[in-house]
């Protein structure tokens, strides 16, 4: 688990852009967090680092959108889905097999419908009152072999945002 902190939307985009440099075809990233935490903001920074010039918007009402860059990017938002069957209907296995990267915005506990091989990115508002409105805690958890193999690179990629930099 890697804990970082961002101080503005741009900061979150820059962090996401650094992570996008590590992305490989077939990767899955789960963006976890409440509404307004910064999941779509993260997706925007991630996409632009993949060379996607199209504006990435929240796919809340379309559920899934596809963007073409250095890698194909599938951007999904299942925040409002509460049925596992609805998540299964998204055809995730096919998306993951499509040589693209899958980013899923996420808000709930439908985790069991997803492969256990992903990078979980949890965005949370700062604890404590009063908290600066533009600060977010970003916790990265590599789950399964694909991302665990890159955990050193992950730490390096987010080094400047680490809560407690390594000695
Ligand atoms: P979500 O997709 O999680 O619902 P959005 O990315 O759509 O969230 O919205 C996040 C909102 O919070 C945006 O208005 C963004 O400008 C703002 N914001 C403020 N500080 C940050 C930060 N550090 N990281 C990301 N977004 C931030
Ligand atoms: Mg969103």
mmCIF file of C-alpha atoms and ligand atoms in Angstrom:
data_model
loop_
_atom_site.group_PDB
_atom_site.id
_atom_site.type_symbol
_atom_site.label_atom_id
_atom_site.label_comp_id
_atom_site.label_asym_id
_atom_site.label_seq_id
_atom_site.Cartn_x
_atom_site.Cartn_y
_atom_site.Cartn_z
ATOM 1 C CA UNK A 1 0.000 0.000 0.000
ATOM 2 C CA UNK A 2 1.371 3.377 -1.022
ATOM 3 C CA UNK A 3 -0.098 6.510 0.510
ATOM 4 C CA UNK A 4 0.191 9.811 -1.300
ATOM 5 C CA UNK A 5 -1.394 13.225 -0.989
ATOM 6 C CA UNK A 6 -2.393 15.671 -3.696
ATOM 7 C CA UNK A 7 -3.160 19.343 -3.194
ATOM 8 C CA UNK A 8 -5.134 20.315 -6.294
ATOM 9 C CA UNK A 9 -6.969 18.781 -9.259
ATOM 10 C CA UNK A 10 -3.867 19.417 -11.409
ATOM 11 C CA UNK A 11 -1.757 17.632 -8.836
ATOM 12 C CA UNK A 12 -4.011 14.555 -9.033
ATOM 13 C CA UNK A 13 -3.821 14.676 -12.832
ATOM 14 C CA UNK A 14 -0.038 14.796 -12.705
ATOM 15 C CA UNK A 15 0.101 11.849 -10.327
ATOM 16 C CA UNK A 16 -2.237 9.894 -12.622
ATOM 17 C CA UNK A 17 -0.095 10.823 -15.626
ATOM 18 C CA UNK A 18 2.971 9.353 -13.938
ATOM 19 C CA UNK A 19 1.074 6.125 -13.296
ATOM 20 C CA UNK A 20 -0.089 6.009 -16.920
ATOM 21 C CA UNK A 21 3.566 5.784 -17.950
ATOM 22 C CA UNK A 22 3.611 2.365 -16.256
ATOM 23 C CA UNK A 23 0.423 1.125 -17.910
ATOM 24 C CA UNK A 24 0.481 -1.986 -20.058
ATOM 25 C CA UNK A 25 -2.135 -3.530 -22.341
ATOM 26 C CA UNK A 26 -4.614 -5.569 -20.322
ATOM 27 C CA UNK A 27 -4.196 -3.519 -17.137
ATOM 28 C CA UNK A 28 -7.124 -2.816 -14.858
ATOM 29 C CA UNK A 29 -7.261 0.154 -12.494
ATOM 30 C CA UNK A 30 -10.072 0.563 -10.007
ATOM 31 C CA UNK A 31 -10.731 4.129 -8.933
ATOM 32 C CA UNK A 32 -12.425 4.040 -5.579
ATOM 33 C CA UNK A 33 -13.903 6.989 -3.751
ATOM 34 C CA UNK A 34 -16.985 9.011 -2.942
ATOM 35 C CA UNK A 35 -18.594 11.347 -5.438
ATOM 36 C CA UNK A 36 -16.354 14.340 -5.947
ATOM 37 C CA UNK A 37 -13.285 12.575 -4.583
ATOM 38 C CA UNK A 38 -11.466 12.989 -7.892
ATOM 39 C CA UNK A 39 -11.886 9.730 -9.831
ATOM 40 C CA UNK A 40 -12.755 11.422 -13.120
ATOM 41 C CA UNK A 41 -10.027 14.004 -12.544
ATOM 42 C CA UNK A 42 -7.562 11.117 -12.149
ATOM 43 C CA UNK A 43 -8.895 9.526 -15.352
ATOM 44 C CA UNK A 44 -8.318 12.813 -17.221
ATOM 45 C CA UNK A 45 -4.667 13.000 -16.203
ATOM 46 C CA UNK A 46 -4.192 9.331 -16.965
ATOM 47 C CA UNK A 47 -5.738 9.692 -20.421
ATOM 48 C CA UNK A 48 -3.741 12.731 -21.431
ATOM 49 C CA UNK A 49 -0.508 10.934 -20.560
ATOM 50 C CA UNK A 50 -1.585 8.184 -22.949
ATOM 51 C CA UNK A 51 -1.753 10.819 -25.677
ATOM 52 C CA UNK A 52 -5.535 11.073 -25.648
ATOM 53 C CA UNK A 53 -6.482 14.598 -26.661
ATOM 54 C CA UNK A 54 -10.228 14.102 -26.420
ATOM 55 C CA UNK A 55 -11.697 15.495 -23.202
ATOM 56 C CA UNK A 56 -12.460 12.652 -20.798
ATOM 57 C CA UNK A 57 -15.760 13.236 -19.064
ATOM 58 C CA UNK A 58 -17.631 11.275 -16.484
ATOM 59 C CA UNK A 59 -19.162 8.251 -18.179
ATOM 60 C CA UNK A 60 -21.853 8.072 -15.527
ATOM 61 C CA UNK A 61 -24.722 8.031 -17.962
ATOM 62 C CA UNK A 62 -23.055 6.026 -20.697
ATOM 63 C CA UNK A 63 -21.301 3.613 -18.317
ATOM 64 C CA UNK A 64 -18.417 2.977 -20.675
ATOM 65 C CA UNK A 65 -16.426 5.076 -23.122
ATOM 66 C CA UNK A 66 -13.467 4.254 -25.305
ATOM 67 C CA UNK A 67 -10.527 6.543 -26.124
ATOM 68 C CA UNK A 68 -7.648 6.003 -28.518
ATOM 69 C CA UNK A 69 -4.124 6.984 -27.504
ATOM 70 C CA UNK A 70 -0.762 5.247 -27.149
ATOM 71 C CA UNK A 71 -2.956 2.534 -25.659
ATOM 72 C CA UNK A 72 -6.680 2.007 -26.005
ATOM 73 C CA UNK A 73 -8.424 3.273 -22.876
ATOM 74 C CA UNK A 74 -11.776 1.988 -21.654
ATOM 75 C CA UNK A 75 -13.251 4.315 -19.057
ATOM 76 C CA UNK A 76 -16.169 2.909 -17.075
ATOM 77 C CA UNK A 77 -18.236 4.335 -14.268
ATOM 78 C CA UNK A 78 -20.111 1.804 -12.193
ATOM 79 C CA UNK A 79 -20.588 4.143 -9.274
ATOM 80 C CA UNK A 80 -24.341 3.946 -9.475
ATOM 81 C CA UNK A 81 -24.668 0.257 -10.278
ATOM 82 C CA UNK A 82 -25.799 -1.788 -7.354
ATOM 83 C CA UNK A 83 -26.335 -5.132 -9.009
ATOM 84 C CA UNK A 84 -23.455 -7.472 -9.700
ATOM 85 C CA UNK A 85 -25.300 -8.624 -12.820
ATOM 86 C CA UNK A 86 -25.125 -5.084 -14.222
ATOM 87 C CA UNK A 87 -21.369 -5.068 -13.790
ATOM 88 C CA UNK A 88 -21.091 -8.451 -15.467
ATOM 89 C CA UNK A 89 -23.162 -7.093 -18.347
ATOM 90 C CA UNK A 90 -20.419 -4.608 -19.115
ATOM 91 C CA UNK A 91 -18.405 -7.399 -20.741
ATOM 92 C CA UNK A 92 -15.344 -6.753 -18.659
ATOM 93 C CA UNK A 93 -13.440 -9.909 -19.656
ATOM 94 C CA UNK A 94 -13.691 -8.856 -23.299
ATOM 95 C CA UNK A 95 -12.502 -5.336 -22.480
ATOM 96 C CA UNK A 96 -9.528 -6.683 -20.561
ATOM 97 C CA UNK A 97 -8.659 -8.932 -23.478
ATOM 98 C CA UNK A 98 -8.833 -6.080 -25.951
ATOM 99 C CA UNK A 99 -5.210 -4.961 -25.512
ATOM 100 C CA UNK A 100 -6.456 -1.818 -23.848
ATOM 101 C CA UNK A 101 -6.279 -0.420 -20.331
ATOM 102 C CA UNK A 102 -9.476 -0.449 -18.286
ATOM 103 C CA UNK A 103 -10.181 2.306 -15.765
ATOM 104 C CA UNK A 104 -13.255 1.774 -13.631
ATOM 105 C CA UNK A 105 -14.750 4.436 -11.406
ATOM 106 C CA UNK A 106 -16.140 2.763 -8.428
ATOM 107 C CA UNK A 107 -18.057 3.599 -5.340
ATOM 108 C CA UNK A 108 -19.307 0.480 -3.730
ATOM 109 C CA UNK A 109 -18.771 -3.132 -2.876
ATOM 110 C CA UNK A 110 -19.225 -4.890 -6.200
ATOM 111 C CA UNK A 111 -15.556 -5.808 -6.024
ATOM 112 C CA UNK A 112 -16.282 -9.535 -6.220
ATOM 113 C CA UNK A 113 -17.423 -9.164 -9.825
ATOM 114 C CA UNK A 114 -13.983 -7.970 -10.863
ATOM 115 C CA UNK A 115 -10.701 -9.771 -11.493
ATOM 116 C CA UNK A 116 -8.333 -9.936 -8.547
ATOM 117 C CA UNK A 117 -5.478 -8.475 -10.520
ATOM 118 C CA UNK A 118 -5.609 -4.719 -10.582
ATOM 119 C CA UNK A 119 -4.287 -1.487 -9.189
ATOM 120 C CA UNK A 120 -6.693 -0.047 -6.688
ATOM 121 C CA UNK A 121 -6.532 3.744 -6.437
ATOM 122 C CA UNK A 122 -8.532 5.038 -3.480
ATOM 123 C CA UNK A 123 -9.177 8.766 -3.335
ATOM 124 C CA UNK A 124 -10.430 10.272 -0.107
ATOM 125 C CA UNK A 125 -11.051 13.697 1.272
ATOM 126 C CA UNK A 126 -8.717 14.702 4.040
ATOM 127 C CA UNK A 127 -9.720 13.724 7.526
ATOM 128 C CA UNK A 128 -9.982 16.228 10.292
ATOM 129 C CA UNK A 129 -11.733 19.542 10.464
ATOM 130 C CA UNK A 130 -11.321 21.953 8.925
ATOM 131 C CA UNK A 131 -9.605 20.226 6.018
ATOM 132 C CA UNK A 132 -8.259 22.021 2.954
ATOM 133 C CA UNK A 133 -10.899 21.467 0.256
ATOM 134 C CA UNK A 134 -8.359 20.691 -2.461
ATOM 135 C CA UNK A 135 -6.395 18.030 -0.655
ATOM 136 C CA UNK A 136 -6.907 14.337 -1.269
ATOM 137 C CA UNK A 137 -5.296 11.235 0.118
ATOM 138 C CA UNK A 138 -4.492 8.798 -2.682
ATOM 139 C CA UNK A 139 -3.857 5.219 -1.602
ATOM 140 C CA UNK A 140 -2.457 2.843 -4.203
ATOM 141 C CA UNK A 141 -2.863 -0.875 -3.588
ATOM 142 C CA UNK A 142 -1.413 -3.296 -6.112
ATOM 143 C CA UNK A 143 -3.613 -6.405 -6.055
ATOM 144 C CA UNK A 144 -2.362 -9.566 -7.744
ATOM 145 C CA UNK A 145 0.749 -10.313 -9.788
ATOM 146 C CA UNK A 146 0.460 -7.769 -12.619
ATOM 147 C CA UNK A 147 0.811 -4.705 -10.425
ATOM 148 C CA UNK A 148 2.705 -6.265 -7.526
ATOM 149 C CA UNK A 149 5.514 -6.884 -10.003
ATOM 150 C CA UNK A 150 5.606 -3.109 -10.575
ATOM 151 C CA UNK A 151 5.342 -1.983 -6.950
ATOM 152 C CA UNK A 152 8.842 -0.508 -6.949
ATOM 153 C CA UNK A 153 8.087 1.498 -10.114
ATOM 154 C CA UNK A 154 4.788 2.584 -8.583
ATOM 155 C CA UNK A 155 6.517 4.016 -5.543
ATOM 156 C CA UNK A 156 9.013 5.829 -7.732
ATOM 157 C CA UNK A 157 6.258 7.216 -9.956
ATOM 158 C CA UNK A 158 4.466 8.858 -7.031
ATOM 159 C CA UNK A 159 7.543 9.689 -4.982
ATOM 160 C CA UNK A 160 6.924 13.426 -4.831
ATOM 161 C CA UNK A 161 3.424 12.875 -3.437
ATOM 162 C CA UNK A 162 4.338 10.327 -0.743
ATOM 163 C CA UNK A 163 2.982 11.062 2.721
ATOM 164 C CA UNK A 164 6.207 10.003 4.391
ATOM 165 C CA UNK A 165 9.043 9.808 1.876
ATOM 166 C CA UNK A 166 11.323 6.785 2.315
ATOM 167 C CA UNK A 167 14.528 7.550 4.243
HETATM 168 P P1 LIG B 1 -15.480 11.800 -8.964
HETATM 169 O O1 LIG B 1 -15.270 11.291 -10.356
HETATM 170 O O2 LIG B 1 -14.714 11.022 -7.921
HETATM 171 O O3 LIG B 1 -16.916 11.954 -8.586
HETATM 172 P P2 LIG B 1 -14.490 14.309 -10.015
HETATM 173 O O4 LIG B 1 -13.098 14.077 -10.493
HETATM 174 O O5 LIG B 1 -15.571 14.360 -11.037
HETATM 175 O O6 LIG B 1 -14.833 13.255 -8.870
HETATM 176 O O7 LIG B 1 -14.563 15.664 -9.200
HETATM 177 C C1 LIG B 1 -13.604 16.030 -8.260
HETATM 178 C C2 LIG B 1 -13.825 17.503 -7.943
HETATM 179 O O8 LIG B 1 -12.965 17.896 -6.891
HETATM 180 C C3 LIG B 1 -13.484 18.378 -9.138
HETATM 181 O O9 LIG B 1 -14.351 19.481 -9.142
HETATM 182 C C4 LIG B 1 -12.052 18.799 -8.842
HETATM 183 O O10 LIG B 1 -11.727 20.040 -9.446
HETATM 184 C C5 LIG B 1 -12.095 18.917 -7.334
HETATM 185 N N1 LIG B 1 -10.803 18.729 -6.649
HETATM 186 C C6 LIG B 1 -10.297 19.560 -5.716
HETATM 187 N N2 LIG B 1 -9.121 19.123 -5.271
HETATM 188 C C7 LIG B 1 -8.855 17.970 -5.936
HETATM 189 C C8 LIG B 1 -7.754 17.056 -5.890
HETATM 190 N N3 LIG B 1 -6.704 17.210 -5.053
HETATM 191 N N4 LIG B 1 -7.815 15.991 -6.704
HETATM 192 C C9 LIG B 1 -8.881 15.810 -7.518
HETATM 193 N N5 LIG B 1 -9.937 16.631 -7.617
HETATM 194 C C10 LIG B 1 -9.931 17.715 -6.825
HETATM 195 MG MG1 LIG B 2 -16.576 10.547 -11.794
#
